Amino acid sequence: MLFQGSAVALVTPFTKENKVNYDKLEELVEFHIKNNTDAIVVCGTTGEASTLDDKEHVAAIKCVIDAVNKRIPVIAGTGGNDTDHSIMLSRIAENFGADGLLIINPYYNKGNKSGIKAHFTKIAQSVEIPIILYNVPSRTGVNLSPKLVAELAYGVENIVGIKEASGDMAQVAEIARLVDNNFSIYSGNDDSTLPLLSLGGAGVISVLANICPRESHDLVYSFLSGNVEKSRELQLNMKPLIDALFVEVNPVPIKTAMNLLGMEVGNLRLPLSHMEASNINLLKQELKNFGFDLK
């Protein structure tokens, strides 16, 4: 198992000049290790990877790997809709020392079943480190079917898990039915971590963990240790805040929240931009309700 618990889907901080803020990235790594985050995903959706050029992308991955220094697993987002480009990024991340890769389902050109299967297989066979599939049909326009997930799980040795962000618990249950215990299922939605754990999940790749790392860790480990009631309490208590963090497209609200809390992660890159005023007010209120002090 690559990791168990809560992996933060780390934001990419920017300077006032809209450059990657590597000093802040190192600071965020220390914050997460201090606050019980179990793994770090760098250059995923929340990290605005689609707006990073290749030089920034690989530099951000190396920065996080070096800052973590093997204290917790680092999973690099190296997927895309160009198989050869994904292979290039994946090999670089492996050479830097990444513990695993997060590979998204191809978007825009989508791919048919045979193409998608070949895409994941070819990337996985180009490296030796473990790969987590990333199914997020709301972003990609294509859903990874449970049958295809199982074919990849049994057919490709280093495809070891999936980040399931379809929001469909029946689909999660079918994946869990079809794969064996060596294949890890992670929630890609903070609002359904507990339901996924109840189906045999191993944890969450979390947006919320950017500001609630301890709570995200505790939610998973309370369940895994048998304290379902505490896990349920955490899930329900955090739901209003989670809802506010997804009132607009991710990562707009989470970066806004981090800035409101004084974490100074900078602006977003276009085509993402600032939140609507009414949504900022909602986010501020839920942060206060959860006990945060705004700066």
Tab-separated table of C-alpha atoms in Angstrom:
chain	number	residue	atom	x	y	z
A	1	MET	CA	0.000	0.000	0.000
A	2	LEU	CA	1.439	3.356	-1.044
A	3	PHE	CA	-0.167	5.137	1.896
A	4	GLN	CA	-3.035	4.885	4.345
A	5	GLY	CA	-4.830	7.881	5.820
A	6	SER	CA	-5.045	11.425	4.488
A	7	ALA	CA	-2.925	12.680	1.604
A	8	VAL	CA	-3.164	16.393	0.995
A	9	ALA	CA	-3.860	17.489	-2.569
A	10	LEU	CA	-1.383	20.316	-2.150
A	11	VAL	CA	-1.996	23.753	-3.618
A	12	THR	CA	0.753	25.373	-5.656
A	13	PRO	CA	1.589	28.736	-4.050
A	14	PHE	CA	2.430	31.683	-6.282
A	15	THR	CA	4.346	34.897	-5.673
A	16	LYS	CA	2.913	38.351	-6.338
A	17	GLU	CA	4.500	38.073	-9.788
A	18	ASN	CA	2.522	34.844	-10.365
A	19	LYS	CA	5.637	32.644	-10.266
A	20	VAL	CA	5.768	29.384	-8.304
A	21	ASN	CA	6.705	30.224	-4.722
A	22	TYR	CA	9.127	27.423	-3.870
A	23	ASP	CA	9.941	28.820	-0.422
A	24	LYS	CA	6.268	28.728	0.483
A	25	LEU	CA	6.002	25.223	-0.964
A	26	GLU	CA	8.710	24.068	1.444
A	27	GLU	CA	6.878	25.840	4.286
A	28	LEU	CA	3.656	24.008	3.433
A	29	VAL	CA	5.490	20.680	3.475
A	30	GLU	CA	6.669	21.337	7.044
A	31	PHE	CA	3.161	22.386	8.069
A	32	HIS	CA	1.737	19.094	6.820
A	33	ILE	CA	4.375	16.868	8.338
A	34	LYS	CA	3.930	18.638	11.682
A	35	ASN	CA	0.152	18.189	11.516
A	36	ASN	CA	-0.072	14.463	10.743
A	37	THR	CA	-0.686	14.496	6.994
A	38	ASP	CA	0.093	10.967	5.819
A	39	ALA	CA	1.229	11.721	2.248
A	40	ILE	CA	1.532	14.663	-0.143
A	41	VAL	CA	0.184	14.833	-3.681
A	42	VAL	CA	1.988	17.529	-5.651
A	43	CYS	CA	0.905	18.915	-9.027
A	44	GLY	CA	-2.603	17.519	-9.017
A	45	THR	CA	-5.832	19.324	-9.862
A	46	THR	CA	-5.667	21.328	-6.636
A	47	GLY	CA	-2.080	22.240	-7.508
A	48	GLU	CA	-3.207	23.886	-10.767
A	49	ALA	CA	-0.944	21.530	-12.703
A	50	SER	CA	-2.659	22.352	-15.994
A	51	THR	CA	-1.321	25.923	-15.774
A	52	LEU	CA	2.272	24.954	-14.949
A	53	ASP	CA	4.760	24.699	-17.767
A	54	ASP	CA	7.027	21.642	-17.803
A	55	LYS	CA	9.910	23.451	-16.104
A	56	GLU	CA	7.654	24.618	-13.251
A	57	HIS	CA	5.923	21.243	-13.037
A	58	VAL	CA	9.082	19.224	-12.532
A	59	ALA	CA	10.656	21.884	-10.302
A	60	ALA	CA	7.617	21.822	-7.995
A	61	ILE	CA	7.779	18.028	-7.801
A	62	LYS	CA	11.502	18.102	-6.981
A	63	CYS	CA	11.011	20.860	-4.422
A	64	VAL	CA	8.430	18.829	-2.503
A	65	ILE	CA	10.395	15.570	-2.727
A	66	ASP	CA	13.523	17.271	-1.426
A	67	ALA	CA	11.661	19.101	1.341
A	68	VAL	CA	9.875	15.948	2.515
A	69	ASN	CA	13.151	13.996	2.473
A	70	LYS	CA	11.438	10.596	2.765
A	71	ARG	CA	9.523	11.457	5.935
A	72	ILE	CA	6.170	10.688	4.278
A	73	PRO	CA	5.289	9.470	0.776
A	74	VAL	CA	5.241	11.987	-2.072
A	75	ILE	CA	2.919	11.243	-4.978
A	76	ALA	CA	3.510	13.267	-8.131
A	77	GLY	CA	0.722	14.212	-10.506
A	78	THR	CA	2.132	13.418	-13.932
A	79	GLY	CA	-0.962	12.455	-15.918
A	80	GLY	CA	-2.536	14.199	-18.879
A	81	ASN	CA	-4.134	13.567	-22.238
A	82	ASP	CA	-0.876	12.985	-24.096
A	83	THR	CA	0.544	9.576	-23.226
A	84	ASP	CA	4.125	10.281	-24.276
A	85	HIS	CA	4.169	13.568	-22.370
A	86	SER	CA	2.865	11.804	-19.265
A	87	ILE	CA	5.602	9.195	-19.629
A	88	MET	CA	8.223	11.928	-19.809
A	89	LEU	CA	6.960	13.637	-16.645
A	90	SER	CA	6.551	10.285	-14.869
A	91	ARG	CA	10.126	9.229	-15.552
A	92	ILE	CA	11.456	12.557	-14.323
A	93	ALA	CA	9.393	12.303	-11.114
A	94	GLU	CA	10.652	8.763	-10.560
A	95	ASN	CA	14.254	9.883	-11.042
A	96	PHE	CA	13.716	12.673	-8.519
A	97	GLY	CA	12.598	10.096	-5.948
A	98	ALA	CA	8.803	10.247	-6.020
A	99	ASP	CA	7.215	7.392	-4.074
A	100	GLY	CA	4.320	7.109	-6.499
A	101	LEU	CA	2.405	8.772	-9.308
A	102	LEU	CA	-1.165	10.008	-9.664
A	103	ILE	CA	-2.351	9.568	-13.251
A	104	ILE	CA	-5.598	11.216	-14.301
A	105	ASN	CA	-8.034	9.743	-16.799
A	106	PRO	CA	-7.312	11.428	-20.179
A	107	TYR	CA	-9.416	14.544	-20.745
A	108	TYR	CA	-10.682	16.356	-23.854
A	109	ASN	CA	-9.638	13.730	-26.396
A	110	LYS	CA	-11.072	11.249	-23.843
A	111	GLY	CA	-10.084	7.954	-25.497
A	112	ASN	CA	-12.122	4.817	-26.031
A	113	LYS	CA	-11.805	1.848	-23.674
A	114	SER	CA	-8.897	0.221	-25.512
A	115	GLY	CA	-7.103	3.561	-25.794
A	116	ILE	CA	-7.540	4.447	-22.137
A	117	LYS	CA	-6.387	0.989	-21.050
A	118	ALA	CA	-3.331	1.257	-23.306
A	119	HIS	CA	-2.646	4.799	-22.020
A	120	PHE	CA	-2.465	3.724	-18.374
A	121	THR	CA	-0.612	0.518	-19.196
A	122	LYS	CA	2.062	2.248	-21.254
A	123	ILE	CA	2.676	4.892	-18.563
A	124	ALA	CA	2.848	2.254	-15.827
A	125	GLN	CA	5.273	0.117	-17.817
A	126	SER	CA	7.569	3.116	-18.351
A	127	VAL	CA	8.329	3.385	-14.608
A	128	GLU	CA	8.832	1.066	-11.655
A	129	ILE	CA	7.134	3.063	-8.904
A	130	PRO	CA	3.453	2.582	-7.921
A	131	ILE	CA	0.650	4.345	-9.772
A	132	ILE	CA	-2.716	5.530	-8.473
A	133	LEU	CA	-5.391	5.965	-11.118
A	134	TYR	CA	-7.426	9.170	-10.848
A	135	ASN	CA	-11.058	8.970	-11.903
A	136	VAL	CA	-12.758	12.373	-11.981
A	137	PRO	CA	-15.396	12.302	-14.743
A	138	SER	CA	-16.671	15.799	-13.934
A	139	ARG	CA	-13.286	17.108	-15.115
A	140	THR	CA	-12.396	14.629	-17.852
A	141	GLY	CA	-15.730	13.807	-19.477
A	142	VAL	CA	-15.067	10.070	-19.204
A	143	ASN	CA	-15.727	7.656	-16.366
A	144	LEU	CA	-13.341	4.801	-15.571
A	145	SER	CA	-15.665	1.821	-15.284
A	146	PRO	CA	-15.187	-0.629	-12.411
A	147	LYS	CA	-14.519	-3.391	-14.938
A	148	LEU	CA	-11.699	-1.409	-16.575
A	149	VAL	CA	-10.258	-0.494	-13.169
A	150	ALA	CA	-10.201	-4.178	-12.242
A	151	GLU	CA	-8.541	-5.115	-15.550
A	152	LEU	CA	-5.795	-2.582	-14.885
A	153	ALA	CA	-5.457	-3.626	-11.241
A	154	TYR	CA	-4.942	-7.286	-12.115
A	155	GLY	CA	-3.135	-6.752	-15.408
A	156	VAL	CA	-0.496	-4.133	-14.527
A	157	GLU	CA	1.666	-4.880	-11.494
A	158	ASN	CA	2.434	-1.328	-10.407
A	159	ILE	CA	-1.108	0.060	-10.749
A	160	VAL	CA	-1.916	-0.217	-7.069
A	161	GLY	CA	-4.885	2.068	-6.354
A	162	ILE	CA	-7.456	4.583	-7.482
A	163	LYS	CA	-8.500	8.041	-6.396
A	164	GLU	CA	-12.251	7.780	-6.925
A	165	ALA	CA	-13.870	11.191	-7.410
A	166	SER	CA	-17.001	10.188	-9.298
A	167	GLY	CA	-19.105	10.692	-6.171
A	168	ASP	CA	-20.913	7.437	-6.995
A	169	MET	CA	-20.806	5.116	-3.989
A	170	ALA	CA	-22.394	2.289	-5.980
A	171	GLN	CA	-19.457	2.514	-8.376
A	172	VAL	CA	-16.996	2.506	-5.469
A	173	ALA	CA	-18.707	-0.603	-4.089
A	174	GLU	CA	-18.429	-2.347	-7.450
A	175	ILE	CA	-14.715	-1.512	-7.694
A	176	ALA	CA	-14.225	-2.861	-4.174
A	177	ARG	CA	-16.075	-6.041	-5.151
A	178	LEU	CA	-13.978	-6.620	-8.253
A	179	VAL	CA	-10.451	-5.887	-6.952
A	180	ASP	CA	-8.474	-7.666	-4.234
A	181	ASN	CA	-7.139	-6.334	-0.958
A	182	ASN	CA	-3.822	-5.345	-2.530
A	183	PHE	CA	-5.556	-2.579	-4.492
A	184	SER	CA	-6.226	0.632	-2.532
A	185	ILE	CA	-9.286	2.823	-3.014
A	186	TYR	CA	-8.995	6.471	-1.955
A	187	SER	CA	-11.760	9.024	-1.738
A	188	GLY	CA	-11.360	11.979	-4.075
A	189	ASN	CA	-14.242	13.798	-2.401
A	190	ASP	CA	-13.907	15.143	1.132
A	191	ASP	CA	-17.643	14.944	1.731
A	192	SER	CA	-17.739	11.163	1.240
A	193	THR	CA	-14.562	9.927	2.894
A	194	LEU	CA	-16.372	7.960	5.595
A	195	PRO	CA	-18.802	6.214	3.214
A	196	LEU	CA	-15.860	5.156	1.052
A	197	LEU	CA	-13.946	3.867	4.076
A	198	SER	CA	-16.962	1.751	4.990
A	199	LEU	CA	-16.570	-0.016	1.626
A	200	GLY	CA	-12.962	-0.924	2.356
A	201	GLY	CA	-11.232	2.309	1.355
A	202	ALA	CA	-7.713	3.137	2.508
A	203	GLY	CA	-8.056	6.896	2.915
A	204	VAL	CA	-8.581	10.190	1.142
A	205	ILE	CA	-6.687	12.471	-1.208
A	206	SER	CA	-7.966	15.640	0.331
A	207	VAL	CA	-8.500	19.284	-0.576
A	208	LEU	CA	-9.752	20.010	2.942
A	209	ALA	CA	-6.441	18.787	4.397
A	210	ASN	CA	-4.775	21.972	3.126
A	211	ILE	CA	-6.357	23.713	6.117
A	212	CYS	CA	-7.537	20.772	8.286
A	213	PRO	CA	-4.698	18.237	8.116
A	214	ARG	CA	-5.114	16.790	11.605
A	215	GLU	CA	-8.872	16.426	11.293
A	216	SER	CA	-8.567	14.740	7.902
A	217	HIS	CA	-6.009	12.297	9.300
A	218	ASP	CA	-8.102	11.664	12.409
A	219	LEU	CA	-11.266	10.993	10.388
A	220	VAL	CA	-9.553	8.142	8.545
A	221	TYR	CA	-7.621	6.665	11.450
A	222	SER	CA	-10.571	6.832	13.834
A	223	PHE	CA	-12.510	4.654	11.414
A	224	LEU	CA	-9.619	2.273	10.791
A	225	SER	CA	-9.043	1.861	14.530
A	226	GLY	CA	-12.698	0.984	15.088
A	227	ASN	CA	-13.953	4.312	16.445
A	228	VAL	CA	-16.645	4.759	13.819
A	229	GLU	CA	-18.586	7.221	15.948
A	230	LYS	CA	-15.680	9.671	16.147
A	231	SER	CA	-15.078	9.317	12.420
A	232	ARG	CA	-18.759	9.983	11.737
A	233	GLU	CA	-18.721	13.018	14.029
A	234	LEU	CA	-15.710	14.482	12.233
A	235	GLN	CA	-17.231	13.861	8.795
A	236	LEU	CA	-20.524	15.521	9.700
A	237	ASN	CA	-18.970	18.401	11.622
A	238	MET	CA	-16.732	19.253	8.676
A	239	LYS	CA	-19.452	18.953	6.027
A	240	PRO	CA	-20.558	22.629	6.043
A	241	LEU	CA	-16.938	23.726	5.630
A	242	ILE	CA	-16.365	21.136	2.907
A	243	ASP	CA	-19.469	22.380	1.088
A	244	ALA	CA	-18.134	25.944	1.262
A	245	LEU	CA	-14.779	24.786	-0.119
A	246	PHE	CA	-16.566	23.459	-3.188
A	247	VAL	CA	-19.079	26.247	-3.733
A	248	GLU	CA	-16.942	27.197	-6.742
A	249	VAL	CA	-14.554	25.113	-8.807
A	250	ASN	CA	-11.562	23.704	-6.931
A	251	PRO	CA	-8.988	25.100	-6.095
A	252	VAL	CA	-10.536	28.586	-6.076
A	253	PRO	CA	-12.147	28.322	-2.602
A	254	ILE	CA	-9.301	26.444	-0.886
A	255	LYS	CA	-6.663	28.958	-1.991
A	256	THR	CA	-9.015	31.765	-0.949
A	257	ALA	CA	-9.489	30.108	2.436
A	258	MET	CA	-5.755	29.679	2.931
A	259	ASN	CA	-5.178	33.341	2.198
A	260	LEU	CA	-7.981	34.315	4.583
A	261	LEU	CA	-6.148	32.286	7.246
A	262	GLY	CA	-2.879	34.108	6.589
A	263	MET	CA	-1.139	31.247	4.779
A	264	GLU	CA	-0.251	33.564	1.855
A	265	VAL	CA	-0.390	31.114	-1.040
A	266	GLY	CA	-0.997	33.779	-3.667
A	267	ASN	CA	-3.485	34.151	-6.470
A	268	LEU	CA	-4.836	31.675	-8.966
A	269	ARG	CA	-3.758	31.395	-12.557
A	270	LEU	CA	-6.217	32.099	-15.327
A	271	PRO	CA	-8.674	30.781	-16.327
A	272	LEU	CA	-9.269	30.509	-12.568
A	273	SER	CA	-9.916	33.793	-10.793
A	274	HIS	CA	-11.286	35.277	-7.571
A	275	MET	CA	-14.498	34.081	-5.946
A	276	GLU	CA	-17.843	35.820	-6.156
A	277	ALA	CA	-18.396	38.148	-3.186
A	278	SER	CA	-21.404	36.186	-1.880
A	279	ASN	CA	-19.387	32.967	-1.950
A	280	ILE	CA	-16.477	34.597	-0.122
A	281	ASN	CA	-18.881	35.658	2.605
A	282	LEU	CA	-20.195	32.102	2.856
A	283	LEU	CA	-16.661	30.743	3.053
A	284	LYS	CA	-15.677	33.257	5.737
A	285	GLN	CA	-18.701	32.311	7.816
A	286	GLU	CA	-18.009	28.586	7.628
A	287	LEU	CA	-14.346	29.103	8.503
A	288	LYS	CA	-15.443	31.084	11.562
A	289	ASN	CA	-18.061	28.472	12.461
A	290	PHE	CA	-15.356	25.821	12.386
A	291	GLY	CA	-13.252	27.845	14.805
A	292	PHE	CA	-10.722	29.526	12.537
A	293	ASP	CA	-9.555	33.087	13.143
A	294	LEU	CA	-9.463	35.095	9.934
A	295	LYS	CA	-6.550	37.401	9.231
